[in-house]
Amino acid sequence: MSPAELHADSIVIDGLIIAKWNRELFEDMRKGGLTAANCTVSVWEGFQATINNIVASQTLIRENSDLVIPVKTTADIRRAKEQGKTGIIFGFQNAHAFEDQLGYVEIFKQLGVGVVQMCYNTQNLVGTGCYERDGGLSGFGREIVGEMNRVGIMCDLSHVGSKTSEEVILESKKPVCYSHCLPSGLKEHPRNKSDEELKFIADHGGFVGVTMFAPFLAKGIDSTIDDYAEAIEYTMNIVGEDAIGIGTDFTQGHGQDFFEMLTHDKGYARRLTSFGKIINPLGIRTVGEFPNLTETLLKRGHSEHVVRKIMGQNWVNVLKDVWGE
């Protein structure tokens, strides 16, 4: 198969997109041959605001049903592939929307939420984020993990502190993930994961989605798609070819105000970090350029079989397990 044919034939999944929701994005997803994506509907929002986000997102999906479909099962992902559409998985980047109510976990599952990050950069009722002293997983957090296991929501640890992550990995009876991270072996950064952390999650049946967010890449805004591929390869050498996938962290369409919200605690309080200029790696600037990644991985010597795994099949396998299918 040619790279274009392989991409068109493969299931292609992005484990984290936080781009601006609109038809233009959905059109670019189709241009990029994206089968499904974990799309963020909650970061700092509580229960009510997250519900409002889901209502707006459901409306947008319905109005653009020629391009996208909602995903609650891996069968929906395969249906999206068959129909030439992109499946939308709702995901949280913070468990804050659960507030202090264990019962909210199942409610959100019923609304289509399939992946929830335990903390976003700072502490919540579950545990601690990666930008402050890590107190580990709380007692309530252990209950949340158990309930997420029960109803079938994947625990995500991308922005979570090291100690809290370790304790979630040990607590969970289902595979957990770093949906979008990079190895600190290529660049030291609070958001990147050490070789030891990557090996630990893989050794316990977990999964790693590799991001291309420029501030976390060694060459920053000067990075190319080959630099991104190098990070994928570095990570795969640690976790293996069955526990790795894509999690771009595309922020396509957002302005500076959005990044200000992300980089302040609770979206408005103390500043946690500054990203500076953000330019995605040359060759994969937009979602529509996803086919270039398949081509790049093939050019770098990976087999069609392994490329299919990286581009999406591994995500399907782990989600099928976590979602209890």
Tab-separated table of C-alpha atoms in Angstrom:
chain	number	residue	atom	x	y	z
A	1	MET	CA	0.000	0.000	0.000
A	2	SER	CA	1.054	3.577	-0.567
A	3	PRO	CA	1.172	5.824	2.527
A	4	ALA	CA	-2.066	7.515	1.404
A	5	GLU	CA	-3.795	4.157	0.899
A	6	LEU	CA	-2.647	2.851	4.278
A	7	HIS	CA	-3.858	6.011	6.021
A	8	ALA	CA	-7.229	5.801	4.290
A	9	ASP	CA	-7.576	2.135	5.245
A	10	SER	CA	-6.456	2.521	8.875
A	11	ILE	CA	-8.450	3.454	11.955
A	12	VAL	CA	-6.928	6.806	12.949
A	13	ILE	CA	-7.550	8.019	16.496
A	14	ASP	CA	-6.388	11.178	18.239
A	15	GLY	CA	-6.355	10.611	21.987
A	16	LEU	CA	-6.702	14.317	22.821
A	17	ILE	CA	-8.009	17.293	20.887
A	18	ILE	CA	-8.918	20.556	22.629
A	19	ALA	CA	-9.452	22.569	19.447
A	20	LYS	CA	-12.252	25.078	18.904
A	21	TRP	CA	-15.471	23.239	18.221
A	22	ASN	CA	-17.025	24.231	14.878
A	23	ARG	CA	-17.806	22.907	11.418
A	24	GLU	CA	-14.451	24.078	10.115
A	25	LEU	CA	-12.713	21.749	12.582
A	26	PHE	CA	-14.976	18.841	11.622
A	27	GLU	CA	-14.179	19.446	7.947
A	28	ASP	CA	-10.469	19.384	8.738
A	29	MET	CA	-10.921	16.148	10.689
A	30	ARG	CA	-12.395	14.587	7.575
A	31	LYS	CA	-9.584	15.985	5.429
A	32	GLY	CA	-7.126	14.355	7.817
A	33	GLY	CA	-8.917	11.010	7.713
A	34	LEU	CA	-9.546	11.049	11.453
A	35	THR	CA	-11.734	8.125	12.532
A	36	ALA	CA	-12.282	9.300	16.107
A	37	ALA	CA	-10.971	11.716	18.717
A	38	ASN	CA	-11.161	12.302	22.456
A	39	CYS	CA	-12.508	15.861	22.475
A	40	THR	CA	-12.283	17.923	25.667
A	41	VAL	CA	-15.595	19.221	27.062
A	42	SER	CA	-14.381	20.117	30.575
A	43	VAL	CA	-11.197	21.625	32.015
A	44	TRP	CA	-11.863	23.935	34.957
A	45	GLU	CA	-15.670	23.774	34.760
A	46	GLY	CA	-17.848	22.309	37.501
A	47	PHE	CA	-20.891	20.073	37.010
A	48	GLN	CA	-23.367	22.603	35.605
A	49	ALA	CA	-20.964	24.325	33.223
A	50	THR	CA	-19.768	20.950	31.945
A	51	ILE	CA	-23.347	19.843	31.342
A	52	ASN	CA	-23.841	23.066	29.374
A	53	ASN	CA	-20.733	22.279	27.302
A	54	ILE	CA	-22.059	18.801	26.531
A	55	VAL	CA	-25.455	20.193	25.506
A	56	ALA	CA	-23.752	22.644	23.121
A	57	SER	CA	-21.474	19.892	21.794
A	58	GLN	CA	-24.360	17.496	21.179
A	59	THR	CA	-26.189	20.214	19.269
A	60	LEU	CA	-23.119	20.905	17.128
A	61	ILE	CA	-22.656	17.196	16.387
A	62	ARG	CA	-26.300	16.885	15.396
A	63	GLU	CA	-26.077	19.933	13.115
A	64	ASN	CA	-22.987	18.448	11.434
A	65	SER	CA	-24.086	14.823	11.260
A	66	ASP	CA	-22.809	14.594	7.693
A	67	LEU	CA	-19.266	14.836	9.124
A	68	VAL	CA	-19.321	13.520	12.704
A	69	ILE	CA	-21.105	11.051	14.971
A	70	PRO	CA	-21.096	10.630	18.774
A	71	VAL	CA	-19.067	7.739	20.196
A	72	LYS	CA	-20.014	5.711	23.253
A	73	THR	CA	-18.570	2.339	22.200
A	74	THR	CA	-15.754	1.054	20.011
A	75	ALA	CA	-18.478	-0.236	17.677
A	76	ASP	CA	-19.332	3.442	17.134
A	77	ILE	CA	-15.688	4.057	16.185
A	78	ARG	CA	-15.865	1.306	13.588
A	79	ARG	CA	-19.209	2.673	12.365
A	80	ALA	CA	-17.613	6.100	11.927
A	81	LYS	CA	-14.900	4.465	9.807
A	82	GLU	CA	-17.458	2.658	7.671
A	83	GLN	CA	-19.487	5.834	7.136
A	84	GLY	CA	-16.495	8.047	6.356
A	85	LYS	CA	-17.149	10.247	9.374
A	86	THR	CA	-15.266	11.200	12.534
A	87	GLY	CA	-16.421	9.816	15.872
A	88	ILE	CA	-16.492	12.257	18.789
A	89	ILE	CA	-15.617	10.897	22.238
A	90	PHE	CA	-16.364	13.332	25.067
A	91	GLY	CA	-13.483	13.689	27.511
A	92	PHE	CA	-12.589	15.721	30.602
A	93	GLN	CA	-9.159	17.141	31.437
A	94	ASN	CA	-10.147	17.478	35.095
A	95	ALA	CA	-12.351	15.440	37.441
A	96	HIS	CA	-13.595	18.735	38.922
A	97	ALA	CA	-16.949	18.283	37.143
A	98	PHE	CA	-17.666	15.278	39.401
A	99	GLU	CA	-17.539	17.780	42.303
A	100	ASP	CA	-18.000	15.724	45.500
A	101	GLN	CA	-20.681	13.445	44.063
A	102	LEU	CA	-19.695	9.874	43.241
A	103	GLY	CA	-22.988	9.399	41.402
A	104	TYR	CA	-22.074	12.005	38.808
A	105	VAL	CA	-19.512	9.595	37.328
A	106	GLU	CA	-22.188	7.298	35.920
A	107	ILE	CA	-24.326	10.230	34.755
A	108	PHE	CA	-21.472	11.568	32.651
A	109	LYS	CA	-20.744	8.078	31.306
A	110	GLN	CA	-24.346	7.893	30.106
A	111	LEU	CA	-23.836	11.236	28.344
A	112	GLY	CA	-20.918	9.816	26.355
A	113	VAL	CA	-17.893	10.718	28.476
A	114	GLY	CA	-15.299	8.005	27.873
A	115	VAL	CA	-12.042	9.461	29.239
A	116	VAL	CA	-11.476	11.624	32.343
A	117	GLN	CA	-8.184	13.128	33.459
A	118	MET	CA	-7.956	12.957	37.233
A	119	CYS	CA	-6.509	16.465	37.769
A	120	TYR	CA	-5.593	19.420	35.578
A	121	ASN	CA	-2.256	20.905	36.709
A	122	THR	CA	-3.334	21.600	40.321
A	123	GLN	CA	-5.028	19.850	43.219
A	124	ASN	CA	-8.689	18.905	43.277
A	125	LEU	CA	-10.718	16.557	45.475
A	126	VAL	CA	-9.214	13.522	43.724
A	127	GLY	CA	-5.489	14.245	43.833
A	128	THR	CA	-2.759	16.619	42.695
A	129	GLY	CA	-1.700	18.018	39.321
A	130	CYS	CA	1.802	18.309	37.933
A	131	TYR	CA	2.418	21.981	38.844
A	132	GLU	CA	2.461	21.718	42.647
A	133	ARG	CA	3.614	19.537	45.533
A	134	ASP	CA	1.988	16.155	45.067
A	135	GLY	CA	-0.095	14.844	47.965
A	136	GLY	CA	-1.163	11.708	46.127
A	137	LEU	CA	-4.580	10.158	45.550
A	138	SER	CA	-7.199	11.078	48.157
A	139	GLY	CA	-9.622	8.655	49.766
A	140	PHE	CA	-12.396	10.167	47.654
A	141	GLY	CA	-10.083	9.818	44.666
A	142	ARG	CA	-9.852	6.081	45.285
A	143	GLU	CA	-13.643	5.920	45.241
A	144	ILE	CA	-13.703	7.883	41.978
A	145	VAL	CA	-11.204	5.504	40.379
A	146	GLY	CA	-13.302	2.532	41.482
A	147	GLU	CA	-16.469	4.083	40.095
A	148	MET	CA	-14.784	4.993	36.809
A	149	ASN	CA	-13.629	1.371	36.553
A	150	ARG	CA	-17.158	0.159	37.252
A	151	VAL	CA	-18.988	2.307	34.692
A	152	GLY	CA	-16.214	2.212	32.083
A	153	ILE	CA	-14.455	5.583	31.952
A	154	MET	CA	-10.707	5.637	31.327
A	155	CYS	CA	-8.477	7.333	33.914
A	156	ASP	CA	-6.146	9.842	32.235
A	157	LEU	CA	-2.974	11.041	33.999
A	158	SER	CA	-1.455	13.478	31.491
A	159	HIS	CA	-1.508	16.638	33.659
A	160	VAL	CA	-1.412	14.686	36.941
A	161	GLY	CA	1.397	14.739	39.507
A	162	SER	CA	3.828	11.837	39.677
A	163	LYS	CA	2.726	10.457	43.061
A	164	THR	CA	-0.985	10.758	42.286
A	165	SER	CA	-0.374	9.076	38.928
A	166	GLU	CA	1.490	6.191	40.528
A	167	GLU	CA	-1.313	5.647	43.034
A	168	VAL	CA	-4.027	5.765	40.339
A	169	ILE	CA	-2.085	3.220	38.277
A	170	LEU	CA	-1.895	0.906	41.293
A	171	GLU	CA	-5.509	1.534	42.373
A	172	SER	CA	-7.186	1.031	39.012
A	173	LYS	CA	-8.397	-2.412	38.011
A	174	LYS	CA	-8.531	-1.263	34.384
A	175	PRO	CA	-5.786	0.161	32.127
A	176	VAL	CA	-5.131	3.877	32.612
A	177	CYS	CA	-3.399	6.290	30.255
A	178	TYR	CA	-1.299	9.327	29.643
A	179	SER	CA	-3.513	10.409	26.746
A	180	HIS	CA	-1.129	13.182	25.679
A	181	CYS	CA	2.418	13.406	26.981
A	182	LEU	CA	6.054	13.547	25.887
A	183	PRO	CA	9.176	11.916	27.373
A	184	SER	CA	11.315	14.033	29.678
A	185	GLY	CA	14.241	12.055	28.265
A	186	LEU	CA	14.012	14.364	25.245
A	187	LYS	CA	13.111	17.526	27.175
A	188	GLU	CA	12.817	18.163	30.905
A	189	HIS	CA	9.428	19.755	31.649
A	190	PRO	CA	6.822	19.384	34.453
A	191	ARG	CA	4.339	18.042	31.897
A	192	ASN	CA	6.688	15.437	30.446
A	193	LYS	CA	7.057	11.920	31.823
A	194	SER	CA	10.302	10.244	32.838
A	195	ASP	CA	11.453	6.934	31.400
A	196	GLU	CA	10.606	5.369	34.761
A	197	GLU	CA	7.058	6.763	34.718
A	198	LEU	CA	6.500	5.591	31.149
A	199	LYS	CA	7.780	2.118	31.974
A	200	PHE	CA	5.678	1.975	35.168
A	201	ILE	CA	2.381	2.687	33.420
A	202	ALA	CA	3.177	0.220	30.623
A	203	ASP	CA	4.256	-2.492	33.078
A	204	HIS	CA	0.843	-2.154	34.741
A	205	GLY	CA	-1.115	-2.534	31.504
A	206	GLY	CA	-1.446	1.202	30.815
A	207	PHE	CA	-1.316	3.222	27.633
A	208	VAL	CA	0.585	6.268	26.346
A	209	GLY	CA	-0.611	8.771	23.750
A	210	VAL	CA	2.240	10.957	22.495
A	211	THR	CA	1.592	14.678	22.057
A	212	MET	CA	3.233	17.162	19.715
A	213	PHE	CA	2.527	20.294	21.774
A	214	ALA	CA	5.451	22.548	20.865
A	215	PRO	CA	6.404	23.833	24.371
A	216	PHE	CA	7.089	20.226	25.458
A	217	LEU	CA	9.150	19.235	22.399
A	218	ALA	CA	12.950	19.558	22.484
A	219	LYS	CA	13.043	21.980	19.549
A	220	GLY	CA	9.891	23.861	20.558
A	221	ILE	CA	8.296	25.860	17.750
A	222	ASP	CA	11.122	24.842	15.412
A	223	SER	CA	10.018	21.199	15.570
A	224	THR	CA	9.050	19.210	12.497
A	225	ILE	CA	6.925	16.122	12.031
A	226	ASP	CA	10.157	14.095	12.204
A	227	ASP	CA	10.820	15.469	15.696
A	228	TYR	CA	7.328	14.320	16.643
A	229	ALA	CA	8.003	10.898	15.120
A	230	GLU	CA	11.250	10.718	17.111
A	231	ALA	CA	9.277	11.293	20.333
A	232	ILE	CA	6.853	8.531	19.350
A	233	GLU	CA	9.766	6.175	18.694
A	234	TYR	CA	11.525	7.095	21.943
A	235	THR	CA	8.347	6.358	23.887
A	236	MET	CA	7.590	3.151	21.987
A	237	ASN	CA	11.068	1.838	22.826
A	238	ILE	CA	10.039	2.048	26.489
A	239	VAL	CA	6.353	1.029	26.474
A	240	GLY	CA	6.274	-1.317	23.479
A	241	GLU	CA	4.343	-1.286	20.214
A	242	ASP	CA	1.011	-2.316	21.781
A	243	ALA	CA	0.763	0.436	24.405
A	244	ILE	CA	1.341	3.522	22.277
A	245	GLY	CA	-0.821	5.847	20.238
A	246	ILE	CA	-1.406	9.448	19.217
A	247	GLY	CA	-2.666	12.266	21.450
A	248	THR	CA	-1.791	15.461	19.615
A	249	ASP	CA	-3.334	18.046	21.981
A	250	PHE	CA	-4.454	20.074	18.948
A	251	THR	CA	-5.598	23.549	20.050
A	252	GLN	CA	-6.613	24.545	16.527
A	253	GLY	CA	-8.737	27.688	16.217
A	254	HIS	CA	-8.192	29.074	19.712
A	255	GLY	CA	-6.868	32.549	20.523
A	256	GLN	CA	-4.597	33.829	23.300
A	257	ASP	CA	-7.492	34.216	25.756
A	258	PHE	CA	-7.987	30.446	25.678
A	259	PHE	CA	-4.359	29.782	26.605
A	260	GLU	CA	-4.591	32.340	29.408
A	261	MET	CA	-7.517	30.379	30.813
A	262	LEU	CA	-5.613	27.089	30.582
A	263	THR	CA	-2.455	28.389	32.247
A	264	HIS	CA	-4.082	29.942	35.325
A	265	ASP	CA	-5.241	27.849	38.261
A	266	LYS	CA	-9.012	27.327	38.048
A	267	GLY	CA	-8.861	29.262	34.783
A	268	TYR	CA	-8.536	32.643	36.464
A	269	ALA	CA	-6.359	32.524	39.620
A	270	ARG	CA	-2.565	32.287	39.943
A	271	ARG	CA	-0.452	31.795	36.845
A	272	LEU	CA	0.944	28.269	36.599
A	273	THR	CA	3.011	28.492	33.433
A	274	SER	CA	3.477	30.398	30.191
A	275	PHE	CA	3.547	28.593	26.858
A	276	GLY	CA	4.883	31.440	24.755
A	277	LYS	CA	4.348	31.161	21.029
A	278	ILE	CA	2.632	27.968	19.929
A	279	ILE	CA	3.270	26.555	16.476
A	280	ASN	CA	2.633	22.895	15.754
A	281	PRO	CA	5.449	20.899	14.128
A	282	LEU	CA	6.063	21.586	10.441
A	283	GLY	CA	4.218	18.928	8.466
A	284	ILE	CA	1.363	18.501	10.948
A	285	ARG	CA	0.285	22.063	11.666
A	286	THR	CA	-3.420	21.183	11.365
A	287	VAL	CA	-5.669	18.166	11.864
A	288	GLY	CA	-6.021	17.991	8.086
A	289	GLU	CA	-2.342	17.062	7.779
A	290	PHE	CA	-2.731	13.804	9.730
A	291	PRO	CA	-1.887	11.665	6.641
A	292	ASN	CA	1.639	13.099	6.756
A	293	LEU	CA	2.240	11.277	10.043
A	294	THR	CA	1.434	7.888	8.534
A	295	GLU	CA	3.787	8.686	5.663
A	296	THR	CA	6.547	9.864	8.021
A	297	LEU	CA	6.373	6.742	10.199
A	298	LEU	CA	6.575	4.528	7.113
A	299	LYS	CA	9.527	6.509	5.752
A	300	ARG	CA	11.317	6.043	9.078
A	301	GLY	CA	11.164	2.285	8.626
A	302	HIS	CA	8.104	1.185	10.594
A	303	SER	CA	6.043	-1.657	9.154
A	304	GLU	CA	2.458	-1.165	7.994
A	305	HIS	CA	1.366	-3.378	10.886
A	306	VAL	CA	3.071	-1.203	13.510
A	307	VAL	CA	1.929	2.043	11.885
A	308	ARG	CA	-1.702	0.862	12.010
A	309	LYS	CA	-1.266	0.170	15.720
A	310	ILE	CA	0.246	3.581	16.453
A	311	MET	CA	-2.268	5.518	14.377
A	312	GLY	CA	-5.309	4.098	16.117
A	313	GLN	CA	-5.718	0.354	16.506
A	314	ASN	CA	-4.019	0.333	19.917
A	315	TRP	CA	-6.453	2.999	21.145
A	316	VAL	CA	-9.394	0.845	20.019
A	317	ASN	CA	-8.024	-2.161	21.896
A	318	VAL	CA	-7.459	-0.357	25.186
A	319	LEU	CA	-10.773	1.530	25.053
A	320	LYS	CA	-12.614	-1.719	24.388
A	321	ASP	CA	-11.084	-3.131	27.563
A	322	VAL	CA	-11.755	-0.063	29.722
A	323	TRP	CA	-15.265	0.465	28.396
A	324	GLY	CA	-16.108	-3.138	29.295
A	325	GLU	CA	-17.090	-4.382	25.858
